[in-house]
């Protein structure tokens, strides 16, 4: 379970009483389990198709036989960072390979580099297809015996940290060669409260990145008798690790009457206002501003507010807030909400038919009938079963590339060598979204559905609020937490 701030609002459709039901029906394992995060899909959810791994086999040279085509990939775009699809990012060899100990990263290093003092032996906790970023906080529920052991070990040796790396979407036992360092901040023993189903609830902060060189005990992945251990290099390109080392000194010098966190936030805010931007950072900021204006011209269902442009961070490190890592997480959340919005759109027609079916079966037209929160696949009519199966196929074929593209984009940014490379990648992804919307706007103009650029955004919202009474439509607006960010 990851804790993230809420950066968007949703106006509920009147039929959203069945919101959870529709998700249970439509979040098949082929989509929802494509990248399984720290919390697995509930067994109560309807799953009628196999997992992504079963749909996408990989041959010996690592090229996907049935890999979804990324929307962003264009043959004529030589600069596309995702041109090679899944292989656009670096992966460790599978733990099932004959010699899984050396990564692609290792092959470019001299043999002497393996013995440098910068490498460490660290526990590895793969968390599905989720990409985490520095200076974020996450909560994990720990229940597997091997990871209970891992937490006991990091508490006993005092390190209180481990590596989290994304799992390969098609190959079991293969992990991204760049992960992040989770530092344990708080641990609660909850075994008595959960009848030992969950041992610990743990809060973590991501304090750096890690380049993985080799898996030291690959046999443990299949035996599951203990957790994996890796040899890796910790990269503190956020300043968080140095910040931890200096905490004691700063505590002694701090006025005890002033909360330390408040002073730190004020310093970061002042630094944001005074920071000078490089030409590349200015270009990224301008690209983002252009994108936001275009989103409002088209009244996109999921969009940033204009106020978010002023607080879009592009600075390196964490001494300034907001910074580039803050904006990267914001972009990640935006991509996730686009995916959710498209899923809701695709399932709406089926949802309406499902409501009619349930009313007919249970209520004889009673409008006030309380509908169930879940329904089994076998309880649907044959017609609805067929429609659901077709819907799942369409959702898989359309949403899977979007999900993969979003995840690979974040992983590509995570493994970038330095801040300048991350700025360049972010600008590419922002520009790609802007070009997509520009093409949409052009088509809209060609077919007589011109953009609403001349209308004030507040007027648009007022019209939408009035229209909801007659023809409701789910609305999602993306914002930052400033007081002017709300539409």
Short mmCIF file of C-alpha atoms in Angstrom, two decimals:
data_model
loop_
_atom_site.label_atom_id
_atom_site.label_comp_id
_atom_site.label_asym_id
_atom_site.label_seq_id
_atom_site.Cartn_x
_atom_site.Cartn_y
_atom_site.Cartn_z
CA UNK A 1 0.00 0.00 0.00
CA UNK A 2 1.52 3.31 -1.07
CA UNK A 3 0.55 6.59 0.52
CA UNK A 4 0.19 9.38 -2.03
CA UNK A 5 -1.34 12.85 -1.71
CA UNK A 6 -4.63 13.38 -3.52
CA UNK A 7 -4.02 15.71 -6.46
CA UNK A 8 -7.37 15.42 -8.24
CA UNK A 9 -11.08 15.63 -7.66
CA UNK A 10 -13.86 13.49 -9.05
CA UNK A 11 -17.47 14.48 -9.55
CA UNK A 12 -19.44 11.30 -9.04
CA UNK A 13 -21.77 9.95 -11.70
CA UNK A 14 -25.20 9.10 -10.15
CA UNK A 15 -24.51 5.49 -11.05
CA UNK A 16 -21.26 5.49 -9.10
CA UNK A 17 -23.06 3.53 -6.39
CA UNK A 18 -21.97 0.69 -8.63
CA UNK A 19 -18.46 2.11 -9.03
CA UNK A 20 -16.83 -0.60 -6.96
CA UNK A 21 -18.96 -3.28 -8.55
CA UNK A 22 -17.90 -2.24 -12.03
CA UNK A 23 -14.26 -2.31 -10.99
CA UNK A 24 -14.69 -5.78 -9.55
CA UNK A 25 -16.11 -6.94 -12.82
CA UNK A 26 -13.70 -5.19 -15.13
CA UNK A 27 -10.38 -5.29 -13.33
CA UNK A 28 -9.43 -8.67 -14.73
CA UNK A 29 -6.11 -10.24 -13.92
CA UNK A 30 -4.93 -9.57 -17.45
CA UNK A 31 -4.96 -5.86 -16.66
CA UNK A 32 -4.91 -5.34 -12.93
CA UNK A 33 -2.31 -8.02 -12.33
CA UNK A 34 -0.09 -7.00 -15.21
CA UNK A 35 2.04 -5.14 -12.69
CA UNK A 36 1.13 -6.43 -9.26
CA UNK A 37 2.04 -3.87 -6.59
CA UNK A 38 2.52 -4.29 -2.86
CA UNK A 39 -1.18 -5.00 -2.39
CA UNK A 40 -2.43 -7.85 -4.53
CA UNK A 41 -5.75 -8.00 -6.33
CA UNK A 42 -8.58 -9.14 -4.09
CA UNK A 43 -9.65 -12.72 -4.66
CA UNK A 44 -13.24 -11.51 -4.63
CA UNK A 45 -12.70 -9.73 -7.91
CA UNK A 46 -13.87 -11.36 -11.06
CA UNK A 47 -11.00 -12.78 -13.10
CA UNK A 48 -11.88 -14.55 -16.29
CA UNK A 49 -8.66 -14.29 -18.27
CA UNK A 50 -5.07 -15.25 -17.62
CA UNK A 51 -2.29 -13.01 -16.40
CA UNK A 52 -0.17 -10.71 -18.54
CA UNK A 53 2.77 -13.04 -18.16
CA UNK A 54 0.76 -15.87 -19.70
CA UNK A 55 -0.26 -13.64 -22.62
CA UNK A 56 3.27 -12.44 -23.36
CA UNK A 57 5.99 -15.01 -23.78
CA UNK A 58 9.61 -14.01 -24.31
CA UNK A 59 12.04 -15.88 -26.49
CA UNK A 60 15.67 -16.51 -25.62
CA UNK A 61 16.98 -13.19 -26.95
CA UNK A 62 14.56 -11.27 -24.74
CA UNK A 63 12.28 -9.97 -27.50
CA UNK A 64 8.57 -10.20 -26.75
CA UNK A 65 6.58 -12.48 -29.05
CA UNK A 66 3.30 -10.82 -28.13
CA UNK A 67 4.34 -7.51 -26.65
CA UNK A 68 1.86 -4.62 -26.82
CA UNK A 69 2.80 -1.74 -29.10
CA UNK A 70 3.44 1.42 -27.11
CA UNK A 71 1.33 4.40 -28.15
CA UNK A 72 4.30 6.72 -27.85
CA UNK A 73 6.56 4.68 -30.15
CA UNK A 74 6.83 6.02 -33.69
CA UNK A 75 9.08 4.47 -36.29
CA UNK A 76 10.33 7.85 -37.54
CA UNK A 77 11.21 9.15 -34.07
CA UNK A 78 14.85 8.22 -33.56
CA UNK A 79 15.02 10.10 -30.26
CA UNK A 80 12.22 8.19 -28.59
CA UNK A 81 13.60 6.84 -25.28
CA UNK A 82 11.06 3.99 -25.40
CA UNK A 83 11.72 2.97 -29.00
CA UNK A 84 12.79 -0.53 -27.93
CA UNK A 85 9.71 -1.16 -25.82
CA UNK A 86 10.37 -3.25 -22.72
CA UNK A 87 14.05 -3.45 -23.62
CA UNK A 88 14.31 0.36 -23.49
CA UNK A 89 15.17 0.01 -19.80
CA UNK A 90 17.84 -2.13 -18.19
CA UNK A 91 17.05 -5.51 -16.64
CA UNK A 92 19.05 -7.96 -14.59
CA UNK A 93 19.26 -11.47 -16.06
CA UNK A 94 16.56 -13.82 -14.81
CA UNK A 95 17.36 -15.72 -11.63
CA UNK A 96 16.56 -18.86 -13.64
CA UNK A 97 19.40 -18.21 -16.12
CA UNK A 98 22.48 -20.40 -15.95
CA UNK A 99 24.64 -17.44 -14.84
CA UNK A 100 22.28 -14.86 -13.37
CA UNK A 101 24.88 -13.10 -11.26
CA UNK A 102 25.99 -10.36 -13.66
CA UNK A 103 23.84 -7.59 -15.02
CA UNK A 104 24.15 -5.54 -18.19
CA UNK A 105 25.48 -2.78 -15.97
CA UNK A 106 28.26 -5.09 -14.78
CA UNK A 107 29.27 -6.00 -18.31
CA UNK A 108 30.25 -2.40 -19.00
CA UNK A 109 32.41 -2.18 -15.88
CA UNK A 110 35.92 -3.40 -15.26
CA UNK A 111 36.28 -6.37 -12.94
CA UNK A 112 37.97 -4.15 -10.38
CA UNK A 113 34.85 -2.04 -10.01
CA UNK A 114 33.02 -4.90 -8.27
CA UNK A 115 35.38 -4.53 -5.30
CA UNK A 116 34.92 -0.82 -4.82
CA UNK A 117 33.86 0.36 -1.39
CA UNK A 118 30.78 1.94 -2.94
CA UNK A 119 29.09 -1.43 -3.47
CA UNK A 120 27.03 -2.96 -0.68
CA UNK A 121 25.11 -6.16 -0.01
CA UNK A 122 21.45 -5.26 0.36
CA UNK A 123 18.15 -7.13 0.75
CA UNK A 124 15.95 -7.05 -2.37
CA UNK A 125 12.19 -6.67 -2.09
CA UNK A 126 10.62 -6.82 -5.60
CA UNK A 127 7.28 -5.02 -5.63
CA UNK A 128 5.67 -5.94 -8.93
CA UNK A 129 5.47 -3.37 -11.71
CA UNK A 130 5.41 -0.28 -9.52
CA UNK A 131 8.12 2.36 -10.03
CA UNK A 132 8.96 4.34 -6.90
CA UNK A 133 10.79 7.68 -6.88
CA UNK A 134 13.15 9.35 -4.39
CA UNK A 135 11.77 11.45 -1.53
CA UNK A 136 8.41 9.68 -1.49
CA UNK A 137 6.78 7.78 1.38
CA UNK A 138 5.13 4.37 1.21
CA UNK A 139 3.39 1.96 3.58
CA UNK A 140 3.80 -1.80 3.17
CA UNK A 141 1.92 -4.65 4.85
CA UNK A 142 4.32 -7.52 5.56
CA UNK A 143 2.93 -11.04 5.73
CA UNK A 144 5.21 -13.43 3.76
CA UNK A 145 7.60 -15.41 6.02
CA UNK A 146 10.70 -14.49 3.96
CA UNK A 147 9.97 -10.77 4.24
CA UNK A 148 9.13 -11.06 7.92
CA UNK A 149 12.64 -12.45 8.21
CA UNK A 150 14.03 -9.58 6.14
CA UNK A 151 12.52 -6.96 8.47
CA UNK A 152 13.80 -8.81 11.52
CA UNK A 153 17.28 -8.82 9.98
CA UNK A 154 17.39 -5.11 9.05
CA UNK A 155 16.17 -4.24 12.55
CA UNK A 156 18.76 -6.45 14.22
CA UNK A 157 21.70 -5.17 12.15
CA UNK A 158 20.54 -1.57 12.41
CA UNK A 159 20.59 -0.83 8.68
CA UNK A 160 16.80 -0.43 8.42
CA UNK A 161 16.94 -0.31 4.61
CA UNK A 162 16.53 -2.48 1.54
CA UNK A 163 16.24 -2.24 -2.24
CA UNK A 164 12.95 -2.16 -4.14
CA UNK A 165 13.13 -2.95 -7.85
CA UNK A 166 10.43 -3.33 -10.48
CA UNK A 167 9.67 -6.81 -11.78
CA UNK A 168 9.84 -7.59 -15.49
CA UNK A 169 6.30 -7.64 -16.97
CA UNK A 170 6.90 -10.84 -18.95
CA UNK A 171 9.62 -12.84 -17.20
CA UNK A 172 9.37 -14.15 -13.68
CA UNK A 173 12.45 -13.68 -11.54
CA UNK A 174 13.83 -10.79 -13.57
CA UNK A 175 14.16 -7.30 -12.11
CA UNK A 176 15.07 -3.79 -13.23
CA UNK A 177 18.75 -3.06 -12.76
CA UNK A 178 18.02 0.33 -11.20
CA UNK A 179 15.85 0.39 -8.09
CA UNK A 180 15.36 2.61 -5.07
CA UNK A 181 16.45 2.49 -1.44
CA UNK A 182 13.62 2.11 1.08
CA UNK A 183 14.55 3.40 4.55
CA UNK A 184 12.33 2.14 7.35
CA UNK A 185 10.89 4.99 9.43
CA UNK A 186 8.17 3.30 11.46
CA UNK A 187 7.14 -0.29 12.13
CA UNK A 188 4.02 -1.56 13.88
CA UNK A 189 3.58 -5.15 15.06
CA UNK A 190 -0.01 -6.10 14.18
CA UNK A 191 0.04 -9.93 14.22
CA UNK A 192 -2.34 -10.14 17.18
CA UNK A 193 -4.78 -7.71 15.58
CA UNK A 194 -4.78 -9.59 12.25
CA UNK A 195 -4.64 -13.18 13.54
CA UNK A 196 -1.08 -13.28 12.17
CA UNK A 197 -2.23 -12.69 8.59
CA UNK A 198 -0.13 -9.52 8.62
CA UNK A 199 2.99 -9.29 10.77
CA UNK A 200 4.10 -5.66 10.31
CA UNK A 201 2.73 -2.42 8.93
CA UNK A 202 5.75 -0.36 7.94
CA UNK A 203 6.24 3.22 6.81
CA UNK A 204 9.22 3.97 4.55
CA UNK A 205 10.91 6.88 2.86
CA UNK A 206 12.73 6.49 -0.45
CA UNK A 207 16.15 7.99 0.21
CA UNK A 208 18.10 7.21 -2.96
CA UNK A 209 18.54 5.07 -6.03
CA UNK A 210 20.45 1.80 -6.31
CA UNK A 211 22.26 0.27 -9.30
CA UNK A 212 22.01 -3.49 -8.99
CA UNK A 213 25.08 -5.48 -10.07
CA UNK A 214 24.19 -9.05 -9.23
CA UNK A 215 21.80 -11.32 -7.36
CA UNK A 216 23.85 -13.15 -4.76
CA UNK A 217 21.40 -15.99 -3.97
CA UNK A 218 19.21 -16.54 -7.06
CA UNK A 219 18.12 -19.99 -5.85
CA UNK A 220 16.15 -18.30 -3.03
CA UNK A 221 13.60 -16.94 -5.49
CA UNK A 222 12.21 -20.39 -6.30
CA UNK A 223 12.70 -21.99 -2.90
CA UNK A 224 11.15 -18.97 -1.12
CA UNK A 225 12.89 -19.99 2.09
CA UNK A 226 14.53 -16.58 2.40
CA UNK A 227 14.65 -13.21 0.66
CA UNK A 228 16.94 -12.25 -2.23
CA UNK A 229 20.17 -10.38 -1.62
CA UNK A 230 21.91 -8.21 -4.20
CA UNK A 231 25.17 -6.40 -4.64
CA UNK A 232 24.52 -2.79 -5.57
CA UNK A 233 25.75 0.78 -5.57
CA UNK A 234 23.71 3.36 -3.66
CA UNK A 235 23.31 6.67 -5.50
CA UNK A 236 22.45 9.64 -3.30
CA UNK A 237 21.53 12.12 -6.01
CA UNK A 238 18.74 13.63 -3.91
CA UNK A 239 20.75 14.69 -0.85
CA UNK A 240 18.47 12.70 1.44
CA UNK A 241 21.17 10.38 2.77
CA UNK A 242 23.45 13.31 3.62
CA UNK A 243 20.46 14.99 5.21
CA UNK A 244 20.01 12.00 7.52
CA UNK A 245 23.67 12.10 8.57
CA UNK A 246 23.45 15.78 9.50
CA UNK A 247 20.17 15.51 11.42
CA UNK A 248 21.80 15.35 14.85
CA UNK A 249 23.91 18.47 14.32
CA UNK A 250 20.97 20.45 13.04
CA UNK A 251 18.77 19.33 15.94
CA UNK A 252 21.17 20.80 18.49
CA UNK A 253 21.34 24.16 16.73
CA UNK A 254 17.57 24.43 16.16
CA UNK A 255 15.35 26.61 18.30
CA UNK A 256 13.22 24.05 20.13
CA UNK A 257 10.21 26.38 20.07
CA UNK A 258 10.02 26.15 16.26
CA UNK A 259 9.06 22.83 14.64
CA UNK A 260 12.00 21.59 12.61
CA UNK A 261 9.76 20.43 9.76
CA UNK A 262 8.25 23.92 9.44
CA UNK A 263 11.66 25.55 9.24
CA UNK A 264 12.77 23.04 6.59
CA UNK A 265 9.65 23.68 4.49
CA UNK A 266 10.11 27.44 4.69
CA UNK A 267 13.72 27.14 3.57
CA UNK A 268 12.76 24.95 0.64
CA UNK A 269 9.97 27.32 -0.42
CA UNK A 270 12.31 30.31 -0.25
CA UNK A 271 14.88 28.41 -2.29
CA UNK A 272 12.22 27.62 -4.92
CA UNK A 273 11.44 31.31 -5.40
CA UNK A 274 15.11 32.28 -5.62
CA UNK A 275 16.39 29.41 -7.76
CA UNK A 276 17.79 30.18 -11.19
CA UNK A 277 16.79 27.82 -13.97
CA UNK A 278 18.98 26.43 -16.71
CA UNK A 279 17.83 26.80 -20.35
CA UNK A 280 16.85 23.11 -20.34
CA UNK A 281 14.78 23.56 -17.17
CA UNK A 282 13.10 26.65 -18.66
CA UNK A 283 12.27 24.65 -21.78
CA UNK A 284 10.66 21.89 -19.69
CA UNK A 285 8.62 24.43 -17.76
CA UNK A 286 7.44 26.06 -21.01
CA UNK A 287 6.48 22.66 -22.45
CA UNK A 288 4.43 21.90 -19.35
CA UNK A 289 2.74 25.29 -19.50
CA UNK A 290 1.82 24.75 -23.16
CA UNK A 291 0.42 21.33 -22.32
CA UNK A 292 -1.77 22.70 -19.53
CA UNK A 293 -3.21 25.38 -21.80
CA UNK A 294 -3.97 22.77 -24.43
CA UNK A 295 -5.68 20.55 -21.85
CA UNK A 296 -7.95 23.46 -20.93
CA UNK A 297 -8.63 24.32 -24.57
CA UNK A 298 -9.90 20.78 -25.05
CA UNK A 299 -11.51 20.59 -21.57
CA UNK A 300 -9.85 17.24 -20.97
CA UNK A 301 -11.52 15.14 -18.28
CA UNK A 302 -8.15 14.65 -16.58
CA UNK A 303 -6.07 17.81 -16.61
CA UNK A 304 -3.73 19.97 -14.57
CA UNK A 305 -4.96 23.31 -13.33
CA UNK A 306 -3.33 26.48 -14.58
CA UNK A 307 -2.15 27.17 -11.03
CA UNK A 308 -0.01 24.03 -11.17
CA UNK A 309 2.27 25.69 -13.74
CA UNK A 310 3.55 28.13 -11.11
CA UNK A 311 4.48 25.33 -8.73
CA UNK A 312 5.92 22.90 -11.28
CA UNK A 313 9.38 22.07 -9.94
CA UNK A 314 12.40 21.56 -12.18
CA UNK A 315 15.28 21.91 -9.70
CA UNK A 316 17.73 19.15 -8.80
CA UNK A 317 17.94 17.52 -5.38
CA UNK A 318 15.56 18.06 -2.47
CA UNK A 319 16.87 21.33 -1.03
CA UNK A 320 14.22 23.09 -3.13
CA UNK A 321 10.57 22.17 -2.93
CA UNK A 322 8.86 21.56 -5.26
CA UNK A 323 11.68 20.04 -7.30
CA UNK A 324 12.01 17.81 -10.35
CA UNK A 325 11.33 14.62 -8.38
CA UNK A 326 8.12 16.23 -7.09
CA UNK A 327 7.03 16.96 -10.66
CA UNK A 328 7.96 13.43 -11.76
CA UNK A 329 5.65 11.97 -9.12
CA UNK A 330 2.94 14.42 -10.17
CA UNK A 331 3.33 13.29 -13.78
CA UNK A 332 3.15 9.66 -12.70
CA UNK A 333 -0.14 10.30 -10.90
CA UNK A 334 -1.50 12.13 -13.94
CA UNK A 335 -0.73 9.13 -16.15
CA UNK A 336 -2.45 6.83 -13.67
CA UNK A 337 -5.58 8.98 -13.64
CA UNK A 338 -5.68 9.02 -17.44
CA UNK A 339 -5.69 5.25 -17.32
CA UNK A 340 -8.49 5.16 -14.75
CA UNK A 341 -10.54 7.65 -16.75
CA UNK A 342 -10.21 5.58 -19.91
CA UNK A 343 -11.18 2.42 -18.03
CA UNK A 344 -14.27 4.14 -16.60
CA UNK A 345 -15.22 5.33 -20.06
CA UNK A 346 -14.90 1.86 -21.56
CA UNK A 347 -16.92 0.16 -18.84
CA UNK A 348 -19.73 2.73 -18.70
CA UNK A 349 -21.97 1.09 -21.33
CA UNK A 350 -21.60 -2.33 -19.73
CA UNK A 351 -22.28 -0.82 -16.33
CA UNK A 352 -25.58 0.62 -17.51
CA UNK A 353 -26.65 -2.77 -18.86
CA UNK A 354 -25.59 -4.40 -15.60
CA UNK A 355 -27.75 -2.00 -13.59
CA UNK A 356 -30.77 -2.80 -15.74
CA UNK A 357 -30.12 -6.52 -15.35
CA UNK A 358 -29.87 -6.26 -11.55
CA UNK A 359 -32.99 -4.10 -11.30
CA UNK A 360 -34.92 -6.59 -13.37
CA UNK A 361 -33.68 -9.57 -11.38
CA UNK A 362 -34.01 -8.07 -7.92
CA UNK A 363 -36.30 -5.08 -7.77
CA UNK A 364 -39.08 -5.15 -10.32
CA UNK A 365 -38.32 -1.58 -11.31
CA UNK A 366 -37.81 -0.25 -7.77
CA UNK A 367 -35.65 2.85 -8.23
CA UNK A 368 -34.60 2.89 -4.55
CA UNK A 369 -33.37 -0.69 -4.57
CA UNK A 370 -29.97 -1.12 -2.93
CA UNK A 371 -27.79 -2.94 -5.42
CA UNK A 372 -25.08 -5.40 -4.36
CA UNK A 373 -21.44 -4.30 -4.11
CA UNK A 374 -20.22 -7.45 -5.85
CA UNK A 375 -21.61 -10.09 -8.16
CA UNK A 376 -20.20 -13.36 -9.42
CA UNK A 377 -19.53 -13.91 -13.10
CA UNK A 378 -21.70 -17.02 -13.07
CA UNK A 379 -24.66 -14.95 -11.79
CA UNK A 380 -24.74 -12.83 -14.95
CA UNK A 381 -26.92 -13.63 -17.91
CA UNK A 382 -25.17 -15.40 -20.84
CA UNK A 383 -25.48 -12.20 -22.86
CA UNK A 384 -23.78 -10.14 -20.17
CA UNK A 385 -21.11 -12.79 -19.70
CA UNK A 386 -20.25 -12.57 -23.38
CA UNK A 387 -20.24 -8.76 -23.29
CA UNK A 388 -17.98 -8.76 -20.24
CA UNK A 389 -15.56 -11.15 -21.91
CA UNK A 390 -15.41 -8.88 -24.97
CA UNK A 391 -14.99 -5.81 -22.78
CA UNK A 392 -12.08 -7.42 -20.99
CA UNK A 393 -10.43 -8.21 -24.31
CA UNK A 394 -10.81 -4.61 -25.50
CA UNK A 395 -9.58 -3.22 -22.18
CA UNK A 396 -6.57 -5.51 -22.27
CA UNK A 397 -5.62 -4.56 -25.84
CA UNK A 398 -6.06 -0.83 -25.26
CA UNK A 399 -5.08 -0.28 -21.62
CA UNK A 400 -2.13 -2.64 -21.46
CA UNK A 401 0.06 -0.51 -23.76
CA UNK A 402 -0.87 2.62 -21.77
CA UNK A 403 0.03 0.91 -18.50
CA UNK A 404 3.30 -0.39 -19.89
CA UNK A 405 4.18 2.98 -21.39
CA UNK A 406 3.52 4.77 -18.11
CA UNK A 407 5.65 2.31 -16.14
CA UNK A 408 8.56 2.26 -18.60
CA UNK A 409 8.56 6.07 -18.74
CA UNK A 410 9.01 6.27 -14.98
CA UNK A 411 11.67 3.54 -14.96
CA UNK A 412 13.56 5.31 -17.76
CA UNK A 413 13.60 8.51 -15.70
CA UNK A 414 14.69 6.59 -12.60
CA UNK A 415 17.70 5.06 -14.35
CA UNK A 416 18.82 8.36 -15.96
CA UNK A 417 22.44 9.20 -15.21
CA UNK A 418 21.92 12.71 -13.83
CA UNK A 419 19.53 15.61 -13.40
CA UNK A 420 20.08 16.96 -16.91
CA UNK A 421 19.11 13.60 -18.41
CA UNK A 422 15.98 13.48 -16.26
CA UNK A 423 15.00 16.98 -17.39
CA UNK A 424 15.46 15.93 -21.02
CA UNK A 425 13.35 12.79 -20.54
CA UNK A 426 10.58 14.65 -18.74
CA UNK A 427 10.45 17.21 -21.52
CA UNK A 428 10.19 14.45 -24.11
CA UNK A 429 7.26 12.80 -22.30
CA UNK A 430 5.48 16.12 -21.74
CA UNK A 431 5.97 17.07 -25.40
CA UNK A 432 4.67 13.66 -26.51
CA UNK A 433 1.47 14.24 -24.56
CA UNK A 434 1.21 17.77 -25.93
CA UNK A 435 1.58 16.48 -29.51
CA UNK A 436 -1.14 13.91 -28.87
CA UNK A 437 -3.53 16.59 -27.69
CA UNK A 438 -2.55 18.93 -30.50
CA UNK A 439 -3.45 16.24 -33.03
CA UNK A 440 -6.76 15.73 -31.20
CA UNK A 441 -7.44 19.47 -31.35
CA UNK A 442 -6.66 19.57 -35.07
CA UNK A 443 -9.05 16.71 -35.77
CA UNK A 444 -11.70 18.33 -33.62
CA UNK A 445 -11.39 21.55 -35.62
CA UNK A 446 -11.51 19.71 -38.95
CA UNK A 447 -14.77 17.99 -38.06
CA UNK A 448 -16.48 21.03 -36.62
CA UNK A 449 -15.94 20.47 -32.92
CA UNK A 450 -13.63 23.43 -32.35
CA UNK A 451 -11.77 23.95 -29.11
CA UNK A 452 -13.10 26.11 -26.32
CA UNK A 453 -10.06 28.33 -26.02
CA UNK A 454 -12.08 31.55 -25.86
CA UNK A 455 -14.18 30.45 -22.92
CA UNK A 456 -13.08 31.22 -19.41
CA UNK A 457 -12.29 28.04 -17.50
CA UNK A 458 -14.66 29.01 -14.69
CA UNK A 459 -17.48 29.43 -17.18
CA UNK A 460 -16.71 25.96 -18.54
CA UNK A 461 -16.96 24.45 -15.08
CA UNK A 462 -20.23 26.28 -14.41
CA UNK A 463 -21.69 24.92 -17.65
CA UNK A 464 -20.53 21.42 -16.80
CA UNK A 465 -22.05 21.65 -13.31
CA UNK A 466 -25.39 22.69 -14.83
CA UNK A 467 -25.21 20.02 -17.51
CA UNK A 468 -24.61 17.26 -14.98
CA UNK A 469 -28.28 17.40 -13.92
CA UNK A 470 -29.43 16.41 -17.41
CA UNK A 471 -26.55 14.38 -18.83
CA UNK A 472 -24.07 13.48 -16.09
CA UNK A 473 -20.49 12.75 -16.98
CA UNK A 474 -17.67 11.73 -14.67
CA UNK A 475 -15.17 14.57 -14.34
CA UNK A 476 -11.63 14.45 -13.03
CA UNK A 477 -9.51 17.55 -12.52
CA UNK A 478 -5.86 17.38 -11.63
CA UNK A 479 -4.45 19.99 -9.29
CA UNK A 480 -1.65 20.74 -6.92
CA UNK A 481 -2.34 21.66 -3.31
CA UNK A 482 -2.15 25.46 -3.65
CA UNK A 483 -5.27 27.46 -2.85
CA UNK A 484 -5.58 28.62 -6.47
CA UNK A 485 -5.30 25.13 -7.87
CA UNK A 486 -8.97 24.22 -7.62
CA UNK A 487 -11.29 24.64 -10.58
#
